[in-house]
């Protein structure tokens, strides 16, 4: 499982404060903590309230680079912020994200090619998020075709079926699971699959968020999920991830399998 | 037709053995003997077994190769290196077993010193497979050989702490053994590493089975271990050792067959393990050693 740590996001108060006050220590700590908990890459999002997103992205990426050379997922909807972020990365970056809008695909697959970046493709377009798996697959297919058109290795595409909060869009969870399963049939070699996991529990009571996240993660792994953007510091979530992968035979069993995974 | 070359994400750890003459084992980034894939910096090595007493249970055809040297572990070890070109010597402290001569750690230590003086190649030192006695003897011997960077064995899941601590303080590498069980092998390596023992000083032993006595089973576990190690499982990415000689000469075919049967048994068993990815083969008969060394040379140079 390729794990992208979600914590460096301006939607979190501590990160917003760090950006505002240029407090590097908060960002350094978050980067190193997520890596020690098992992150393979770090998501970087300046947050919706940022007054100067370009400046904030540059500061965040440079600040993270002071303590690690891990891959970064540049998470923004703004093209100029995306390109600035990608240009600052030395390790292979990840574009978070493209969707099935023609214009978006043209721009972002072009950037993926230019910066040799992996790319997360959201199964949505101008009309929004389809209500069922068939609609999501149609958009996924568009992105796969576009990926090929731009000469990008299909295994660099991470399809995100887009999970919605269970408290407002309950029927979506099983449609997302079906999309994860079916995405593997779109091409050979197949595109990868990813989830922005925490969205599933957005708005649910704080008491249940972690439980909902880890339950859905186990279900998604059983359906073949390759990657996830999640709260890597949630110990129970990570234990579930490791155990689900063990049951899918991604790791050899031993009595200390949790420790063994974390030694990697 | 395009030939597909497997690319592995990880490598096997490289274990350095010896002090006077240094040998490296492991370090593979692919499977041995597959052209284009076998980026293996260190070829498999052959160790010869030397006992601290004359091995009464050995058949005549095996004993006769060493003559009087069998009575003196130093001479025996020297003969194995000088005459039979052993890469390493494996000293088995068989006499320390309570059911054998029950010799003490001090006596075993004297034999060890003698062997160390006689040869310069790296040394493997193993006990008598009596757990409690081994703990006493091996801890003493590990200290005697301090600084010699030997490979000490054998740690098992039920009995690994004393040996691990002894090897850690004396700077030796360790053999971790599981009963042909890959899950226990992994677990034991974790337990040993939990004692702050460096992972790059562990050599895995999957209790060897000779031809006709579980060879296929051991082979498949060894192959799985190697594939897991190359695929990124850090607790299985260690070099492997196999006691092909000992197991072959235990078979009834080797003991009762015609003169060459045991030798052929040892060659067949050893060459099968070579293909499973073994890094050290511990062998007994000089003729089998010669043939296995030829095979390694032929496989690595592909007959060129």
Coordinates of C-alpha atoms in Angstrom, one line a residue:
Chain A
X1 CA 0.0 0.0 0.0
X2 CA 1.3 3.4 -1.0
X3 CA 0.5 5.7 1.9
X4 CA 0.2 9.5 1.5
X5 CA 0.1 11.4 4.7
X6 CA -2.8 13.9 4.8
X7 CA -1.8 16.2 7.7
X8 CA 0.0 19.0 5.9
X9 CA -3.1 20.7 4.8
X10 CA -4.2 24.3 5.6
X11 CA -7.6 23.0 6.6
X12 CA -6.0 21.9 9.8
X13 CA -5.7 24.8 12.3
X14 CA -2.1 24.1 13.2
X15 CA -1.0 24.1 9.6
X16 CA -3.0 27.3 8.8
X17 CA -1.3 28.9 11.8
X18 CA 2.1 27.7 10.7
X19 CA 1.6 29.1 7.3
X20 CA 0.4 32.4 8.6
X21 CA 3.2 32.8 11.2
X22 CA 5.9 31.1 9.1
X23 CA 6.4 28.7 11.9
X24 CA 8.6 26.0 10.4
X25 CA 8.8 23.8 13.4
X26 CA 5.1 22.8 13.1
X27 CA 5.6 21.7 9.5
X28 CA 8.9 19.9 10.3
X29 CA 7.3 18.0 13.1
X30 CA 4.3 17.0 11.0
X31 CA 6.5 15.8 8.1
X32 CA 8.8 13.7 10.3
X33 CA 6.0 12.3 12.4
X34 CA 4.1 11.1 9.4
X35 CA 7.2 9.5 7.9
X36 CA 7.9 7.7 11.1
X37 CA 4.4 6.4 11.2
X38 CA 4.8 4.9 7.7
X39 CA 4.0 7.6 5.1
X40 CA 5.5 7.0 1.6
X41 CA 4.6 10.5 0.5
X42 CA 3.2 13.6 2.0
X43 CA 0.2 15.6 0.7
X44 CA 0.8 19.3 0.7
X45 CA -2.3 21.6 0.6
X46 CA -2.2 25.3 1.5
X47 CA -5.9 25.3 2.5
X48 CA -8.9 27.2 1.1
X49 CA -8.3 30.3 3.2
X50 CA -4.8 31.1 2.1
X51 CA -4.4 34.7 1.1
X52 CA -1.5 34.0 -1.2
X53 CA -1.6 30.3 -2.2
X54 CA 1.5 30.5 -4.4
X55 CA 3.7 32.0 -1.7
X56 CA 2.2 29.5 0.9
X57 CA 2.9 26.5 -1.4
X58 CA 6.5 27.6 -2.0
X59 CA 7.1 28.1 1.7
X60 CA 5.5 24.7 2.6
X61 CA 7.4 22.7 0.0
X62 CA 10.7 24.4 0.9
X63 CA 10.1 23.9 4.6
X64 CA 9.4 20.2 4.2
X65 CA 12.4 19.8 2.0
X66 CA 14.6 21.0 4.9
X67 CA 13.9 17.8 6.8
X68 CA 13.1 15.1 4.1
X69 CA 13.4 14.3 0.5
X70 CA 10.2 12.1 0.5
X71 CA 7.8 12.4 -2.5
X72 CA 5.2 15.2 -2.2
X73 CA 1.7 15.2 -3.5
X74 CA 1.0 18.7 -4.6
X75 CA -2.7 19.2 -3.7
X76 CA -4.3 22.2 -5.3
X77 CA -6.9 23.1 -7.9
X78 CA -4.9 26.1 -9.1
X79 CA -2.7 25.5 -12.1
X80 CA -0.1 28.1 -11.3
X81 CA 0.2 26.8 -7.7
X82 CA 0.5 23.2 -9.0
X83 CA 3.3 24.0 -11.4
X84 CA 5.2 26.0 -8.8
X85 CA 5.0 23.1 -6.4
X86 CA 6.0 20.5 -9.0
X87 CA 8.9 22.6 -10.0
X88 CA 10.3 22.7 -6.5
X89 CA 10.2 18.9 -6.0
X90 CA 13.3 16.9 -6.4
X91 CA 11.9 13.4 -5.6
X92 CA 9.2 12.2 -8.0
X93 CA 6.1 14.4 -7.3
X94 CA 2.4 13.4 -7.4
X95 CA -0.2 15.7 -8.9
X96 CA -3.3 15.9 -6.6
X97 CA -5.4 16.0 -8.7
X98 CA -6.9 15.9 -12.2
X99 CA -10.5 15.1 -13.1
X100 CA -12.3 14.1 -16.3
X101 CA -12.8 17.7 -17.5
X102 CA -11.2 18.0 -20.9
X103 CA -9.4 21.2 -20.1
X104 CA -8.1 19.9 -16.8
X105 CA -6.8 16.8 -18.4
X106 CA -5.0 18.7 -21.1
X107 CA -3.2 20.9 -18.6
X108 CA -2.5 18.4 -15.9
X109 CA -1.4 15.4 -18.0
X110 CA 0.8 17.9 -19.7
X111 CA 2.3 18.9 -16.4
X112 CA 2.6 15.2 -15.4
X113 CA 4.7 14.6 -18.5
X114 CA 6.8 17.7 -18.0
X115 CA 7.6 17.0 -14.4
X116 CA 7.7 13.1 -14.6
X117 CA 4.9 13.1 -11.9
X118 CA 2.4 10.4 -10.9
X119 CA -1.1 11.7 -11.1
X120 CA -4.3 11.2 -9.1
X121 CA -7.4 11.2 -11.2
X122 CA -10.7 12.0 -9.6
X123 CA -13.8 10.2 -11.0
X124 CA -15.7 13.5 -11.4
X125 CA -16.2 16.2 -14.0
X126 CA -18.0 19.5 -14.5
X127 CA -21.3 17.7 -13.7
X128 CA -20.0 16.6 -10.3
X129 CA -19.5 13.1 -8.9
X130 CA -21.6 10.3 -10.5
X131 CA -24.0 8.5 -8.2
X132 CA -23.0 5.0 -9.2
X133 CA -20.1 2.9 -10.2
X134 CA -20.9 2.9 -13.9
X135 CA -20.8 6.7 -14.1
X136 CA -17.5 6.7 -12.2
X137 CA -16.0 4.1 -14.6
X138 CA -17.0 6.1 -17.6
X139 CA -15.0 9.1 -16.3
X140 CA -12.1 6.8 -15.2
X141 CA -12.0 5.5 -18.8
X142 CA -11.7 9.0 -20.1
X143 CA -8.8 9.7 -17.9
X144 CA -7.1 6.4 -18.9
X145 CA -7.5 7.3 -22.5
X146 CA -6.2 10.8 -21.9
X147 CA -3.2 9.4 -20.0
X148 CA -2.3 7.2 -22.9
X149 CA -2.8 10.1 -25.3
X150 CA -0.1 12.1 -23.4
X151 CA 2.2 9.1 -23.4
X152 CA 2.2 8.7 -19.6
X153 CA 2.8 5.2 -18.2
X154 CA -0.7 4.0 -17.2
X155 CA 0.7 2.7 -13.9
X156 CA 1.5 6.3 -13.0
X157 CA -2.2 7.1 -12.9
X158 CA -4.0 6.7 -9.5
X159 CA -7.8 6.6 -10.0
X160 CA -9.7 8.0 -7.1
X161 CA -13.3 6.8 -7.1
X162 CA -14.1 9.7 -4.7
X163 CA -15.8 8.6 -1.5
X164 CA -18.4 11.0 -0.1
X165 CA -19.2 11.4 3.6
X166 CA -21.3 8.4 4.8
X167 CA -23.5 10.7 6.9
X168 CA -24.9 12.5 3.8
X169 CA -24.2 10.1 0.9
X170 CA -24.5 6.6 2.2
X171 CA -25.1 4.7 -1.1
X172 CA -21.8 5.9 -2.5
X173 CA -19.6 3.6 -0.4
X174 CA -20.5 0.4 -2.1
X175 CA -20.3 2.1 -5.5
X176 CA -16.8 3.3 -4.7
X177 CA -15.8 -0.3 -3.7
X178 CA -17.1 -1.6 -7.0
X179 CA -15.2 1.1 -8.9
X180 CA -12.0 0.2 -7.2
X181 CA -12.5 -3.4 -8.2
X182 CA -13.5 -2.7 -11.8
X183 CA -10.8 -0.1 -12.4
X184 CA -8.3 -2.9 -12.7
X185 CA -10.0 -4.0 -15.9
X186 CA -9.6 -0.7 -17.7
X187 CA -6.1 -1.4 -19.1
X188 CA -3.2 -3.8 -18.9
X189 CA -1.1 -2.9 -17.0
X190 CA -3.9 -1.5 -15.0
X191 CA -4.1 2.0 -13.5
X192 CA -3.7 2.1 -9.7
X193 CA -6.4 3.1 -7.3
X194 CA -6.3 5.6 -4.5
X195 CA -8.8 7.0 -1.9
X196 CA -8.9 10.2 0.0
X197 CA -10.0 8.2 2.9
X198 CA -10.9 10.7 5.7
X199 CA -13.7 12.1 3.5
X200 CA -15.8 9.0 4.3
X201 CA -16.2 10.1 7.9
X202 CA -16.4 13.9 7.3
X203 CA -19.2 15.3 9.4
X204 CA -19.7 12.1 11.4
X205 CA -19.4 12.3 15.2
X206 CA -15.8 12.5 16.4
X207 CA -16.3 9.4 18.4
X208 CA -16.8 7.3 15.2
X209 CA -14.5 8.9 12.7
X210 CA -11.6 6.7 13.2
X211 CA -13.7 3.5 13.2
X212 CA -15.5 4.5 10.0
X213 CA -12.2 5.3 8.3
X214 CA -10.5 2.0 9.3
X215 CA -13.5 -0.1 8.5
X216 CA -13.8 1.4 5.0
X217 CA -10.1 1.1 4.4
X218 CA -10.2 -2.6 5.2
X219 CA -13.1 -3.0 2.7
X220 CA -11.3 -1.0 0.1
X221 CA -8.1 -3.1 0.5
X222 CA -10.1 -6.2 0.1
X223 CA -11.3 -4.8 -3.2
X224 CA -7.7 -4.1 -4.4
X225 CA -6.9 -0.6 -3.3
X226 CA -3.3 0.4 -4.1
X227 CA -2.9 3.7 -2.3
X228 CA -4.6 6.0 0.2
X229 CA -4.4 9.5 1.5
X230 CA -5.0 9.1 5.2
X231 CA -4.1 10.1 8.7
X232 CA -1.0 8.0 9.1
X233 CA -0.7 9.0 12.7
X234 CA -3.9 7.1 13.6
X235 CA -2.4 4.0 15.1
X236 CA -5.5 1.9 14.9
X237 CA -6.1 2.8 11.3
X238 CA -2.5 1.8 10.4
X239 CA -2.9 -1.5 12.3
X240 CA -6.0 -2.2 10.3
X241 CA -4.2 -1.3 7.1
X242 CA -1.3 -3.7 7.9
X243 CA -3.7 -6.5 9.0
X244 CA -5.9 -6.1 5.9
X245 CA -2.8 -6.3 3.7
X246 CA -1.7 -9.4 5.6
X247 CA -5.0 -11.1 5.0
X248 CA -4.7 -10.2 1.3
X249 CA -1.3 -12.0 1.4
X250 CA 0.7 -8.8 0.6
X251 CA 3.0 -9.6 3.5
X252 CA 4.2 -12.9 4.9
X253 CA 2.6 -13.7 8.3
X254 CA 4.7 -13.9 11.5
X255 CA 3.5 -13.4 15.1
X256 CA 5.0 -9.8 15.1
X257 CA 3.6 -8.9 11.7
X258 CA 2.7 -5.4 12.8
X259 CA 6.2 -4.7 14.0
X260 CA 7.6 -6.4 10.9
X261 CA 5.7 -4.1 8.6
X262 CA 6.8 -1.0 10.5
X263 CA 10.4 -2.0 10.2
X264 CA 10.3 -1.5 6.4
Chain B
X1 CA 10.4 -12.8 -28.6
X2 CA 11.2 -10.3 -25.9
X3 CA 12.8 -11.8 -22.8
X4 CA 11.3 -10.5 -19.6
X5 CA 13.9 -9.8 -16.9
X6 CA 12.5 -9.5 -13.4
X7 CA 13.4 -6.4 -11.6
X8 CA 13.4 -6.7 -7.8
X9 CA 12.8 -3.8 -5.5
X10 CA 15.2 -4.8 -2.7
X11 CA 18.5 -6.6 -2.1
X12 CA 19.7 -9.4 0.2
X13 CA 21.9 -8.1 3.0
X14 CA 25.6 -8.6 2.6
X15 CA 27.2 -10.4 5.6
X16 CA 31.0 -10.1 6.1
X17 CA 32.7 -13.0 7.8
X18 CA 36.3 -13.6 9.0
X19 CA 39.1 -11.5 10.3
X20 CA 42.3 -12.7 8.7
X21 CA 40.8 -13.8 5.4
X22 CA 37.5 -12.0 4.8
X23 CA 34.6 -13.4 2.8
X24 CA 31.4 -11.7 1.9
X25 CA 28.1 -13.5 1.3
X26 CA 24.7 -12.3 0.1
X27 CA 24.2 -8.9 -1.5
X28 CA 22.1 -10.4 -4.3
X29 CA 19.7 -8.1 -6.2
X30 CA 18.3 -11.0 -8.2
X31 CA 18.1 -14.8 -8.4
X32 CA 21.3 -16.7 -8.8
X33 CA 22.2 -18.1 -12.2
X34 CA 19.5 -16.4 -14.2
X35 CA 21.3 -14.5 -17.0
X36 CA 20.5 -10.8 -17.0
X37 CA 18.9 -11.0 -13.5
X38 CA 21.6 -12.4 -11.3
X39 CA 23.4 -9.3 -10.1
X40 CA 25.0 -11.3 -7.3
X41 CA 28.3 -9.7 -6.2
X42 CA 29.3 -12.8 -4.1
X43 CA 29.0 -16.3 -5.4
X44 CA 27.7 -19.1 -3.1
X45 CA 30.5 -20.4 -0.8
X46 CA 31.4 -23.9 0.3
X47 CA 32.2 -24.7 3.9
X48 CA 33.6 -28.0 5.1
X49 CA 32.6 -29.6 8.3
X50 CA 35.2 -30.3 11.0
X51 CA 34.3 -31.9 14.3
X52 CA 36.0 -31.5 17.7
X53 CA 36.1 -35.3 18.0
X54 CA 36.4 -38.2 15.5
X55 CA 32.9 -38.6 14.1
X56 CA 32.2 -42.2 14.9
X57 CA 28.8 -42.2 13.1
X58 CA 30.3 -41.3 9.7
X59 CA 30.5 -44.1 7.1
X60 CA 34.0 -45.3 6.2
X61 CA 33.9 -43.8 2.7
X62 CA 33.6 -40.4 4.3
X63 CA 36.1 -40.9 7.1
X64 CA 38.7 -42.4 4.8
X65 CA 39.1 -39.1 2.9
X66 CA 40.6 -37.4 5.9
X67 CA 42.7 -40.3 7.3
X68 CA 44.5 -39.4 10.6
X69 CA 43.5 -35.8 10.4
X70 CA 40.2 -36.7 11.9
X71 CA 41.9 -37.1 15.2
X72 CA 43.1 -33.5 15.3
X73 CA 40.6 -30.8 14.5
X74 CA 43.5 -28.3 13.6
X75 CA 45.0 -30.7 11.1
X76 CA 41.6 -31.6 9.8
X77 CA 40.6 -28.0 9.2
X78 CA 44.0 -27.2 7.6
X79 CA 43.6 -30.2 5.3
X80 CA 40.1 -29.0 4.2
X81 CA 41.4 -25.5 3.4
X82 CA 44.8 -26.4 1.8
X83 CA 43.9 -29.7 0.1
X84 CA 40.2 -29.5 -0.6
X85 CA 40.0 -25.7 -1.0
X86 CA 37.1 -25.1 1.5
X87 CA 36.1 -21.4 1.5
X88 CA 35.1 -21.6 5.2
X89 CA 35.4 -24.2 8.0
X90 CA 32.4 -25.2 10.0
X91 CA 33.5 -26.4 13.5
X92 CA 30.9 -28.7 15.1
X93 CA 31.3 -29.0 18.8
X94 CA 29.8 -32.5 18.8
X95 CA 31.7 -33.8 21.8
X96 CA 30.0 -31.3 24.1
X97 CA 26.6 -33.1 23.9
X98 CA 25.7 -34.5 27.3
X99 CA 25.0 -37.9 25.6
X100 CA 28.4 -37.8 23.9
X101 CA 31.6 -36.9 25.8
X102 CA 29.9 -34.0 27.6
X103 CA 33.1 -32.0 27.2
X104 CA 33.1 -28.6 28.9
X105 CA 33.0 -25.1 27.3
X106 CA 36.7 -24.7 28.3
X107 CA 37.7 -27.8 26.4
X108 CA 35.6 -26.7 23.4
X109 CA 37.3 -23.4 23.6
X110 CA 40.7 -25.0 23.4
X111 CA 39.7 -26.9 20.2
X112 CA 38.4 -23.7 18.8
X113 CA 41.7 -21.9 19.5
X114 CA 43.5 -24.7 17.8
X115 CA 41.4 -24.5 14.7
X116 CA 41.6 -20.7 14.6
X117 CA 45.4 -21.0 14.7
X118 CA 45.5 -23.6 11.9
X119 CA 43.5 -21.7 9.3
X120 CA 42.9 -18.2 8.1
X121 CA 39.5 -18.6 6.3
X122 CA 36.3 -17.6 8.2
X123 CA 34.9 -19.9 10.7
X124 CA 31.4 -21.2 11.4
X125 CA 31.0 -22.6 14.9
X126 CA 28.0 -24.7 15.9
X127 CA 27.1 -26.5 19.0
X128 CA 25.8 -30.0 19.6
X129 CA 22.1 -29.3 19.4
X130 CA 21.6 -29.8 23.1
X131 CA 20.0 -26.4 24.0
X132 CA 21.1 -25.9 27.6
X133 CA 24.6 -27.2 27.0
X134 CA 24.9 -25.1 23.9
X135 CA 24.1 -22.0 25.8
X136 CA 27.0 -22.6 28.1
X137 CA 29.5 -23.8 25.5
X138 CA 28.6 -21.3 22.8
X139 CA 28.7 -18.3 25.1
X140 CA 32.2 -19.3 26.3
X141 CA 33.4 -20.0 22.7
X142 CA 32.0 -16.8 21.3
X143 CA 34.1 -14.9 23.7
X144 CA 37.2 -17.0 22.9
X145 CA 36.8 -16.1 19.2
X146 CA 36.0 -12.4 20.0
X147 CA 37.1 -10.2 17.1
X148 CA 37.3 -13.1 14.6
X149 CA 34.0 -12.2 13.1
X150 CA 32.8 -15.8 13.0
X151 CA 29.3 -17.2 12.2
X152 CA 27.8 -18.8 15.3
X153 CA 24.8 -21.1 15.5
X154 CA 22.3 -22.2 16.0
X155 CA 19.6 -19.8 17.3
X156 CA 16.0 -21.2 17.4
X157 CA 12.8 -19.6 18.5
X158 CA 12.9 -21.6 21.7
X159 CA 16.5 -20.8 22.4
X160 CA 18.0 -17.6 20.9
X161 CA 18.6 -15.1 23.7
X162 CA 21.9 -16.4 25.1
X163 CA 23.5 -17.0 21.8
X164 CA 22.3 -13.6 20.4
X165 CA 23.7 -11.8 23.4
X166 CA 27.0 -13.7 23.1
X167 CA 27.3 -12.9 19.4
X168 CA 26.4 -9.3 20.0
X169 CA 29.1 -8.8 22.6
X170 CA 31.8 -10.7 20.7
X171 CA 30.9 -9.2 17.3
X172 CA 30.0 -12.4 15.6
X173 CA 27.3 -13.2 13.0
X174 CA 24.5 -15.6 13.9
X175 CA 22.6 -18.4 12.3
X176 CA 18.8 -18.3 12.9
X177 CA 17.0 -21.5 12.3
X178 CA 13.4 -22.3 11.8
X179 CA 11.9 -25.8 11.3
X180 CA 11.1 -25.4 7.6
X181 CA 8.6 -22.7 8.5
X182 CA 8.9 -19.3 6.8
X183 CA 6.6 -17.6 9.3
X184 CA 8.7 -18.7 12.2
X185 CA 11.9 -17.8 10.4
X186 CA 10.6 -14.2 10.0
X187 CA 9.5 -14.1 13.6
X188 CA 12.8 -15.3 14.9
X189 CA 14.7 -12.7 12.9
X190 CA 12.4 -10.0 14.4
X191 CA 13.1 -11.4 17.9
X192 CA 16.8 -11.4 17.3
X193 CA 16.7 -7.8 15.9
X194 CA 14.6 -6.8 19.0
X195 CA 17.8 -7.5 21.0
X196 CA 19.5 -4.7 19.0
X197 CA 21.3 -7.4 16.9
X198 CA 22.1 -6.0 13.5
X199 CA 20.0 -7.6 10.7
X200 CA 23.1 -7.7 8.4
X201 CA 24.8 -10.2 10.7
X202 CA 22.0 -12.8 10.5
X203 CA 22.2 -15.9 8.2
X204 CA 19.0 -17.9 7.8
X205 CA 18.9 -21.7 8.1
X206 CA 15.7 -23.6 7.1
X207 CA 16.4 -27.0 8.6
X208 CA 17.9 -28.8 5.7
X209 CA 16.3 -31.8 4.2
X210 CA 18.4 -34.2 2.0
X211 CA 17.3 -35.6 -1.3
X212 CA 14.4 -37.9 -0.6
X213 CA 14.0 -36.6 2.9
X214 CA 12.1 -33.3 2.4
X215 CA 14.5 -31.6 -0.1
X216 CA 11.6 -30.3 -2.2
X217 CA 9.9 -28.8 0.9
X218 CA 13.0 -27.1 2.1
X219 CA 13.9 -25.9 -1.4
X220 CA 10.5 -24.2 -1.8
X221 CA 10.7 -22.5 1.5
X222 CA 14.2 -21.2 0.7
X223 CA 13.0 -20.0 -2.7
X224 CA 10.1 -18.2 -1.1
X225 CA 12.4 -16.7 1.5
X226 CA 14.6 -15.3 -1.2
X227 CA 11.7 -14.0 -3.3
X228 CA 10.2 -12.3 -0.2
X229 CA 13.6 -10.8 0.7
X230 CA 14.1 -9.4 -2.9
X231 CA 10.5 -8.1 -2.8
X232 CA 11.2 -5.9 0.2
X233 CA 10.6 -8.1 3.3
X234 CA 13.5 -6.9 5.5
X235 CA 13.1 -9.6 8.0
X236 CA 13.7 -12.3 5.3
X237 CA 16.3 -10.5 3.2
X238 CA 19.3 -12.3 4.8
X239 CA 21.7 -14.8 3.2
X240 CA 20.9 -18.5 3.7
X241 CA 23.0 -21.5 4.9
X242 CA 22.4 -25.2 4.3
X243 CA 23.9 -28.2 5.9
X244 CA 23.7 -30.4 2.8
X245 CA 26.6 -32.7 3.8
X246 CA 25.3 -33.6 7.2
X247 CA 21.8 -34.3 6.0
X248 CA 23.0 -36.4 3.0
X249 CA 25.3 -38.6 5.1
X250 CA 22.5 -39.3 7.5
X251 CA 20.4 -41.0 4.9
X252 CA 20.2 -44.8 4.8
X253 CA 21.2 -44.7 1.1
X254 CA 24.4 -42.9 1.9
X255 CA 25.2 -45.2 4.8
X256 CA 24.4 -48.5 3.2
X257 CA 24.7 -47.8 -0.6
X258 CA 27.7 -48.5 -2.8
X259 CA 30.8 -46.4 -2.4
X260 CA 29.7 -43.4 -4.4
X261 CA 26.1 -43.2 -3.3
X262 CA 26.7 -40.8 -0.4
X263 CA 28.9 -38.6 -2.5
X264 CA 26.3 -38.4 -5.2
X265 CA 23.6 -37.8 -2.6
X266 CA 25.5 -34.9 -1.3
X267 CA 26.2 -33.4 -4.7
X268 CA 22.5 -33.7 -5.7
X269 CA 21.3 -32.2 -2.5
X270 CA 23.9 -29.4 -2.6
X271 CA 23.3 -28.4 -6.2
X272 CA 19.5 -28.3 -5.6
X273 CA 20.1 -25.8 -2.8
X274 CA 22.4 -23.8 -4.9
X275 CA 19.5 -23.1 -7.2
X276 CA 17.2 -22.2 -4.3
X277 CA 19.5 -19.2 -3.5
X278 CA 21.7 -20.7 -0.7
X279 CA 24.8 -18.6 0.1
X280 CA 26.8 -21.1 2.2
X281 CA 26.7 -24.8 1.7
X282 CA 28.2 -26.8 4.5
X283 CA 29.5 -30.0 2.9
X284 CA 31.4 -33.1 4.0
X285 CA 33.0 -35.2 1.3
X286 CA 35.9 -33.7 -0.6
X287 CA 34.7 -35.1 -3.9
X288 CA 31.3 -33.6 -3.4
X289 CA 33.0 -30.3 -2.5
X290 CA 35.0 -30.4 -5.7
X291 CA 31.9 -31.1 -7.8
X292 CA 29.8 -28.4 -6.2
X293 CA 32.6 -25.9 -6.6
X294 CA 32.7 -26.8 -10.3
X295 CA 29.0 -26.4 -10.6
X296 CA 29.1 -23.0 -9.0
X297 CA 31.8 -22.0 -11.4
X298 CA 29.9 -23.4 -14.4
X299 CA 26.7 -21.8 -13.3
X300 CA 28.2 -18.4 -12.7
X301 CA 30.3 -18.3 -15.8
X302 CA 27.6 -20.2 -17.8
X303 CA 30.2 -22.6 -19.1
X304 CA 32.1 -19.9 -20.9

